[in-house]
C-alpha positions in Angstrom: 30.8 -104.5 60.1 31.6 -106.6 57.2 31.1 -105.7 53.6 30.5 -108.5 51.0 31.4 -107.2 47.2 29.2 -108.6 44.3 31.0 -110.8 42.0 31.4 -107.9 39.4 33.1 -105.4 42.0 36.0 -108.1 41.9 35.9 -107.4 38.1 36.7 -103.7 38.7 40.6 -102.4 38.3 41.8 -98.8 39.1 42.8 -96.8 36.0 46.6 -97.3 34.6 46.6 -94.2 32.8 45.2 -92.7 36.2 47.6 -94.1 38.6 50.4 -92.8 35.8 49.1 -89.2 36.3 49.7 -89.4 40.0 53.5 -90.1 39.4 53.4 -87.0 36.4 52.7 -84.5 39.1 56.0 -84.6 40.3 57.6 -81.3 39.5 59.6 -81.3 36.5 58.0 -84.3 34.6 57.0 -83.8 31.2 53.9 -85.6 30.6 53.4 -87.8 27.4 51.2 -90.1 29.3 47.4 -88.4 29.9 45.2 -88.5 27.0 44.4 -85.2 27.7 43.4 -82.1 25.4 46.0 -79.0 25.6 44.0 -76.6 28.3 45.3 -74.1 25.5 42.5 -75.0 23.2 39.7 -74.4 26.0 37.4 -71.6 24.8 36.7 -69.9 27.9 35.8 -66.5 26.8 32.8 -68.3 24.6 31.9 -70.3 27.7 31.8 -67.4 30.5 29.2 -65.4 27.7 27.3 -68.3 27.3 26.7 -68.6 31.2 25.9 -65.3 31.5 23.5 -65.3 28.6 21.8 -69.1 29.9 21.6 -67.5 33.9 20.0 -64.8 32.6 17.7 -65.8 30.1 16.7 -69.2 31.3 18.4 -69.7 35.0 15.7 -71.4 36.7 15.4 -74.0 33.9 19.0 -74.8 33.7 19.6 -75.3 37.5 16.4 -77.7 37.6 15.9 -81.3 36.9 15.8 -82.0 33.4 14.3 -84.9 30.8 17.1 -87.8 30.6 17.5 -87.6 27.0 18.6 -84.3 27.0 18.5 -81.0 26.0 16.2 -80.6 22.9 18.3 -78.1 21.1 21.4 -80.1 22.0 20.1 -83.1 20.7 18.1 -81.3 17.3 22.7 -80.1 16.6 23.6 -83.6 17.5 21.0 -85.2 14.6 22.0 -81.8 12.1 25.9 -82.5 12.4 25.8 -86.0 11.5 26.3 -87.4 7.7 23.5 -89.3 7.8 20.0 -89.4 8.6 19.7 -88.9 12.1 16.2 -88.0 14.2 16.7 -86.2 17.4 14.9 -89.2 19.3 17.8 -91.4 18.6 20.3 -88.7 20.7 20.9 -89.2 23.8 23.1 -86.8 26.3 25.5 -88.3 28.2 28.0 -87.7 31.0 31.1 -87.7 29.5 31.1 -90.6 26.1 32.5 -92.9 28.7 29.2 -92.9 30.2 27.7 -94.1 27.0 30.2 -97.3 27.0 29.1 -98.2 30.6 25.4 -97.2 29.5 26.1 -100.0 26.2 27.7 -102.6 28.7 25.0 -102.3 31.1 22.0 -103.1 28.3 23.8 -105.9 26.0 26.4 -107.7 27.9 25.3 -110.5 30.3 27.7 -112.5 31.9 29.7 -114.7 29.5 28.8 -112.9 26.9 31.6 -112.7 23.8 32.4 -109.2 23.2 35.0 -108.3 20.3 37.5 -105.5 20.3 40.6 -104.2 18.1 44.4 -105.3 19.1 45.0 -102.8 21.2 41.8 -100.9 22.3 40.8 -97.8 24.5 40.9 -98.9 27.7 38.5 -97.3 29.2 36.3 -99.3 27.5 37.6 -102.5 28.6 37.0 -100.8 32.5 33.5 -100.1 31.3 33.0 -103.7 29.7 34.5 -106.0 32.3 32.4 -105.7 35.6 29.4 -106.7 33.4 31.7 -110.4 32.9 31.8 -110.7 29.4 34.9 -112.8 27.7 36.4 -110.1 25.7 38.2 -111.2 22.6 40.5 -109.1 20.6 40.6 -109.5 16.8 43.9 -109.2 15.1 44.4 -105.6 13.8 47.1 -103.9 11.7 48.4 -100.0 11.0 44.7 -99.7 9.1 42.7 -101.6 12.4 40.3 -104.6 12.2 41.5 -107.4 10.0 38.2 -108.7 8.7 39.2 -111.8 8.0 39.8 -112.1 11.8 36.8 -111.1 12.4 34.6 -113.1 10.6 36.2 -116.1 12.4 35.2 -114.6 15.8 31.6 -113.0 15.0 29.5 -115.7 15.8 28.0 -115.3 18.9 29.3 -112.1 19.9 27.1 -109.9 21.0 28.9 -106.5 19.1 32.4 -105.5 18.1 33.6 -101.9 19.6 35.8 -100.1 17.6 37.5 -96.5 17.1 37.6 -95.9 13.7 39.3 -92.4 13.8 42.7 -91.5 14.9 42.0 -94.6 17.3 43.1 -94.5 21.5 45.8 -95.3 22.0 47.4 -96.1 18.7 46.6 -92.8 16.7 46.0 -95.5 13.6 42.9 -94.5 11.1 40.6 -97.2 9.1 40.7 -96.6 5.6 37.6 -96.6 3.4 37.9 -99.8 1.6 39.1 -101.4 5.5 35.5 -99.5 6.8 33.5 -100.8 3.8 34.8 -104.4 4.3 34.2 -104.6 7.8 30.6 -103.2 7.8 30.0 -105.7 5.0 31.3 -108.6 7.0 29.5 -107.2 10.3 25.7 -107.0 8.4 26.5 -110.8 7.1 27.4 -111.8 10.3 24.1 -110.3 12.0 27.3 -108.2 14.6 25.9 -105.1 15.8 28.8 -102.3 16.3 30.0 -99.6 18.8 31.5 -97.5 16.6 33.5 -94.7 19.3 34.3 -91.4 17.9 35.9 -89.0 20.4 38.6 -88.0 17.9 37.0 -87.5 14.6 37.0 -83.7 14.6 40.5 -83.5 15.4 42.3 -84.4 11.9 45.1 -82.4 10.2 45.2 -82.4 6.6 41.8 -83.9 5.6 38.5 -85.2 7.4 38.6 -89.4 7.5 36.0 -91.5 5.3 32.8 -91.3 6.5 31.6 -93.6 9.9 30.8 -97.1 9.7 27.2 -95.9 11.0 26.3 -93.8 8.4 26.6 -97.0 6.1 24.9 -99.4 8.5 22.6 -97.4 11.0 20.3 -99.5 12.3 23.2 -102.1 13.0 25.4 -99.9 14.8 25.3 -97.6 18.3 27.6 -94.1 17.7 29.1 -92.3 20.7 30.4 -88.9 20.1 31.8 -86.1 22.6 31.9 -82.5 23.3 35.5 -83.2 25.4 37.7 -82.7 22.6 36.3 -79.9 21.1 34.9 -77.7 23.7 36.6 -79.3 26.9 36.6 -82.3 29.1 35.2 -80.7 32.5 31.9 -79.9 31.3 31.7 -84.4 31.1 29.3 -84.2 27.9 29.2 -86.7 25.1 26.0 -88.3 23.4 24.8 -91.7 21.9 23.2 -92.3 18.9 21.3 -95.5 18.7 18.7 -97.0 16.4 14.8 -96.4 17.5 15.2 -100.7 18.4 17.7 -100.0 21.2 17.2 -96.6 22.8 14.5 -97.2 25.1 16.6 -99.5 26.6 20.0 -97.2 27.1 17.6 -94.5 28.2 16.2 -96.6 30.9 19.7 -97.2 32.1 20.5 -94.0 32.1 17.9 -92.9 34.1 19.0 -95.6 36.5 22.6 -93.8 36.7 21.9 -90.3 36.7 18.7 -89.0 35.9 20.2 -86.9 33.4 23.0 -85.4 32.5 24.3 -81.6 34.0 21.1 -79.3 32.4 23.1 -75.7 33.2 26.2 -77.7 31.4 23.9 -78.5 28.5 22.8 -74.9 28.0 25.9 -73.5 27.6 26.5 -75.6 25.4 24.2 -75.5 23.3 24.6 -71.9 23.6 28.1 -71.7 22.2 27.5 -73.8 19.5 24.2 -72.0 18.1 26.4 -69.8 15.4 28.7 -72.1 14.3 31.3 -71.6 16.7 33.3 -75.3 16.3 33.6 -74.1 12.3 35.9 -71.4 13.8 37.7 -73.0 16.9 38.4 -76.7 15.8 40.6 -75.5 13.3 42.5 -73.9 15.9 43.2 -76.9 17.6 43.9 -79.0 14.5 46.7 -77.1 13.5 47.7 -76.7 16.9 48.2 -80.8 17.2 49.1 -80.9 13.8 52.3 -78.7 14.8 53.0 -80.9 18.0 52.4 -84.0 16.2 55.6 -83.1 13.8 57.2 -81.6 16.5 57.4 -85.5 18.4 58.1 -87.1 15.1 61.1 -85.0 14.3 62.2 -85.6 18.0 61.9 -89.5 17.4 63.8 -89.7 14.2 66.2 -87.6 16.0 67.1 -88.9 19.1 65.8 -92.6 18.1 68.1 -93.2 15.3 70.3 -96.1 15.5 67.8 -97.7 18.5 65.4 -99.5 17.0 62.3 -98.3 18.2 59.4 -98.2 15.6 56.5 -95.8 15.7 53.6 -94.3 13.5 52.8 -91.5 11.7 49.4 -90.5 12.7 47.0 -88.1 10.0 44.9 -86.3 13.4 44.2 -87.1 17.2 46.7 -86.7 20.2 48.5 -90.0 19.8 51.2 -91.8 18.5 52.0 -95.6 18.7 56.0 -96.8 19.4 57.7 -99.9 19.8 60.9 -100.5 22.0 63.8 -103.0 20.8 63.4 -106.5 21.3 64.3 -107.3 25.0 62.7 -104.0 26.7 59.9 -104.0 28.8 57.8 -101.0 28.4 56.7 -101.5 32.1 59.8 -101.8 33.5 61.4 -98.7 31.5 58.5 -96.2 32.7 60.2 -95.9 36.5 63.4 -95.4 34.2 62.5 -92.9 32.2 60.6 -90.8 35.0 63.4 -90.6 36.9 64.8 -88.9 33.8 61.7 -86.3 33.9 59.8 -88.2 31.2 56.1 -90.2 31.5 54.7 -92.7 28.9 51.8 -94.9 29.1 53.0 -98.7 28.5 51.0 -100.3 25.8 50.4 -103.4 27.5 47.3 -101.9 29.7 45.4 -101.5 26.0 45.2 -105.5 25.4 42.5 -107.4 26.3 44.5 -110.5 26.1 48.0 -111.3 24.6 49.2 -108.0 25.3 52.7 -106.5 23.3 55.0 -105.4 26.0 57.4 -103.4 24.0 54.6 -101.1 22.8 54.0 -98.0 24.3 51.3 -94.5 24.0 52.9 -91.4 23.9 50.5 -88.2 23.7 51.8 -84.8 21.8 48.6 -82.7 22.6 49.9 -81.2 26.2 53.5 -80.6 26.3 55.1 -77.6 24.2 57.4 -78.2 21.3 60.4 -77.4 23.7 59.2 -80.1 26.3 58.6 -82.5 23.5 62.2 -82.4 22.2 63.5 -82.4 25.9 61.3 -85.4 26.8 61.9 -87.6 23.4 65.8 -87.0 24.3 65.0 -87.7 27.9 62.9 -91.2 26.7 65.7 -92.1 24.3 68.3 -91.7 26.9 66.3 -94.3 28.9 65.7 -97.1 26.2 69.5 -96.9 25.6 70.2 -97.9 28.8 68.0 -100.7 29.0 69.4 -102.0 25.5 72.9 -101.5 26.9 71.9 -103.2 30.0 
């Protein structure tokens, strides 16, 4: 028997940050590769309530089929929670927010289409975006993301820009208010709808950012949020929010892809959050990050000084953003530094084009302030090999 692909399965490429993970299971490595939250901040005692509660009050209902736009009382907290005028109608549940990006590239990308992203970008949205065959374009960016400028060169003809305004994958970098004023200005004039993605909003440490590009723009502009980094990743729940001119559409693929998302997963849910329970528990995990966060930057100035690696100071979100000396190869130093009991994501696997490959993602979120000194030594001992040669 023979299989022929379509054109588009060519298109697809396994995950980099998945492929690292394998090589993190090794015992002994300490992980600053996954972007995943710290298993520490899961609220399990809330969640094995709320399934007893949902079982027995409503069991049939939440093991049945369900509507595809989900959950009413899920989507009525989605609309409240928002800073700006939301209807439930324009919620929609999703399986995880990366289901929302595939949901996106499946109703406005055609092949050829020009889509625009920031220099680097998540890149599990380029996966999402590429088997749909668009030319993706990156727009320059600096420590405060889009340079509009940039961007007002490359908006013609594109069909949206996708962007993470808060605490941004993998960089950690933040837009700042005039930077988010600016580029919704330049986006409206343009006629550029945006994908504004905002897994990470929830999670800052001294103060909340400036308001989303959405709530300034919302009928120009699609919103994906999740429930990953505030409740936890396994129960693969996020949500769009879209204007009433585009829903239809991203509701019709999603019935297409899964009829709905997880209805019992939906319940509890909904169940834990009925009495304010993320006013208590996200606090928890901001200062949690907030302390692991310091914890790798006092690391790096330690053990970095004198190397001539550059990184960022990130204000919330489980990332920061380095640089290696001039002359070493992110790639080439990951084997390195694993065989040192330390694992990094290289940088270059965030670029849609032109990518930087002295740049690198490290996440502080999972390891313990004990494995993060041990790793950043481990790490450091690695890049001065490679600049000794």
């Amino acid at each position: 028997m023979t299989w022929t692909l379509a054109q588009r399965a060519h298109k697809m490429n396994p995950s980099v940050i998945r492929e690292i993970l394998k090589v993190t299971e090794k015992p002994g490595i300490i992980s600053f590769a996954g972007g995943l939250p710290s298993p520490k901040t899961f609220p399990v005692d809330a969640f094995a309530q709320a399934c007893e509660t949902v079982l027995r009050t409503d069991g049939r209902a939440a093991l049945q089929y369900a509507a595809s736009e989900g959950y009413r009382p899920l989507c009525e907290w989605v609309a409240r929670q928002l800073p700006w005028d939301v209807s439930p109608e324009q919620v929609l549940i999703t399986t995880g927010s990366q289901q929302g990006l595939d949901l996106v590239a499946k109703v406005l990308i055609d092949e050829g289409s020009t889509v625009l992203v920031e220099t680097p970008t998540y890149l599990g949205a380029l996966q999402a975006f590429t088997p749909m065959e668009p030319t993706i374009v990156s727009v320059d960016s600096d420590a405060e993301g889009i340079v509009v400028d940039d961007l007002v060169k490359k908006a013609p003809g594109a069909r949206f820009l996708y962007v993470l305004p808060n605490f941004q994958n993998p960089t950690g970098r933040s837009m700042s208010e005039a930077r988010r004023q600016a580029l919704v200005d330049a986006a409206q004039a343009a006629g550029l709808p945006i994908v504004e993605d905002n897994p990470y909003g929830d999670l800052w440490f001294d103060q909340p950012p400036p308001k989303p590009l959405t709530a300034r723009c919302p009928e120009g502009c699609i919103y994906l949020g999740s429930f990953s980094k505030v409740l936890a990743p396994g129960l693969r729940l996020g949500y769009v929010v879209a204007p009433p001119a585009i829903m239809p559409k991203l509701l019709q693929a999603k019935q297409a892809a899964d009829l709905h998302s997880p209805s019992f997963n939906q319940r509890m849910v909904a169940e834990v959050l009925k009495d304010g329970f993320l006013d208590r528990h996200v606090p928890t995990i901001r200062a949690l990050y907030k302390r692991q966060c310091q914890a790798m930057l006092d690391a790096l100035k330690q053990e970095m000084a004198g190397l001539d690696v550059q990184w960022n100071s990130p204000d919330g979100g489980m990332f920061l953003w380095a640089r290696l000396p001039a002359g070493v190869d992110a790639i080439a130093l990951l084997p390195k530094a694993v065989d040192k009991g330390v694992a990094f994501v290289p940088g270059a696997a965030f670029y849609a084009d032109d990518a930087d490959p002295r740049t690198l993602r490290l996440s502080f979120v999972t390891a313990s302030e004990e494995q993060i000194r041990i790793g950043i030594k481990a790490l450091a001992d690695a890049v001065r090999e490679a600049v000794q040669g």
